[in-house]
Coordinates of C-alpha atoms in Angstrom, one line a residue:
M1 CA 138.6 72.8 129.0
K2 CA 140.4 74.2 125.9
K3 CA 143.0 77.1 126.6
P4 CA 142.4 80.1 123.8
D5 CA 144.5 79.5 121.3
E6 CA 143.6 75.6 120.7
D7 CA 140.6 77.2 119.9
L8 CA 141.6 79.1 117.9
Q9 CA 143.6 76.4 116.4
L10 CA 141.4 74.1 115.7
Q11 CA 139.1 77.3 113.6
L12 CA 142.7 78.6 111.6
E13 CA 142.7 74.8 110.9
R14 CA 138.7 74.3 109.2
A15 CA 139.3 77.3 107.8
E16 CA 142.5 75.5 105.8
V17 CA 140.2 72.9 105.6
V18 CA 137.2 74.7 103.8
R19 CA 140.0 77.5 101.3
K20 CA 140.6 73.6 100.2
M21 CA 138.0 72.3 99.6
R22 CA 137.1 76.2 97.8
K23 CA 139.8 75.9 95.9
E24 CA 139.1 72.6 94.4
K25 CA 135.9 72.3 93.2
I26 CA 137.3 76.1 91.2
N27 CA 139.7 74.3 90.2
N28 CA 137.5 72.0 88.8
F29 CA 134.8 74.0 87.8
I30 CA 132.4 73.1 89.9
C31 CA 130.0 76.1 91.7
V32 CA 130.8 75.9 95.3
L33 CA 127.2 77.2 96.9
C34 CA 125.0 74.5 94.3
G35 CA 127.3 72.0 92.9
K36 CA 126.8 71.9 89.7
R37 CA 129.3 71.8 87.1
V38 CA 130.7 75.1 85.1
T39 CA 132.1 75.7 82.0
R40 CA 133.4 79.5 80.9
E41 CA 131.0 80.0 78.8
S42 CA 128.4 79.4 81.4
F43 CA 128.6 83.3 82.8
R44 CA 127.1 86.1 81.1
D45 CA 130.6 88.2 80.4
E46 CA 134.1 88.1 81.5
D47 CA 132.7 89.6 85.3
A48 CA 131.2 87.0 86.1
L49 CA 133.6 84.3 85.2
N50 CA 135.7 86.0 87.5
E51 CA 133.9 86.4 90.1
F52 CA 134.1 82.5 89.9
K53 CA 137.3 82.7 90.0
I54 CA 136.9 84.7 93.3
S55 CA 134.2 83.0 95.3
G56 CA 133.2 79.7 93.5
L57 CA 130.0 80.5 92.2
C58 CA 127.9 79.9 89.5
Q59 CA 126.8 82.7 87.1
A60 CA 123.0 81.4 88.7
C61 CA 124.0 81.4 92.3
Q62 CA 126.0 85.1 91.4
D63 CA 122.6 86.2 90.3
E64 CA 121.8 84.9 92.6
Y65 CA 123.7 86.7 95.3
F66 CA 123.8 89.5 94.0
K67 CA 120.6 90.3 93.2
D68 CA 119.8 93.1 95.6
T69 CA 123.6 95.1 94.5
Y70 CA 123.9 94.5 90.6
I71 CA 123.0 97.3 88.7
P72 CA 122.9 97.5 85.5
E73 CA 125.3 99.2 83.4

């Protein structure tokens, strides 16, 4: 049986792998959800581009993910 510390360590290692993969995709302008390549011009505005830099979601995935929370100005 594993010790709780071993389980925690394994979870931390997996989380680090996911963070690195996410960062690599963002740096290569690839959506982390759908895998499509993006360009700066593919975003609606600067806020959407900034969101990509945080979450790694392209404009289409952002629209789908945030559809219930979007409030037009």
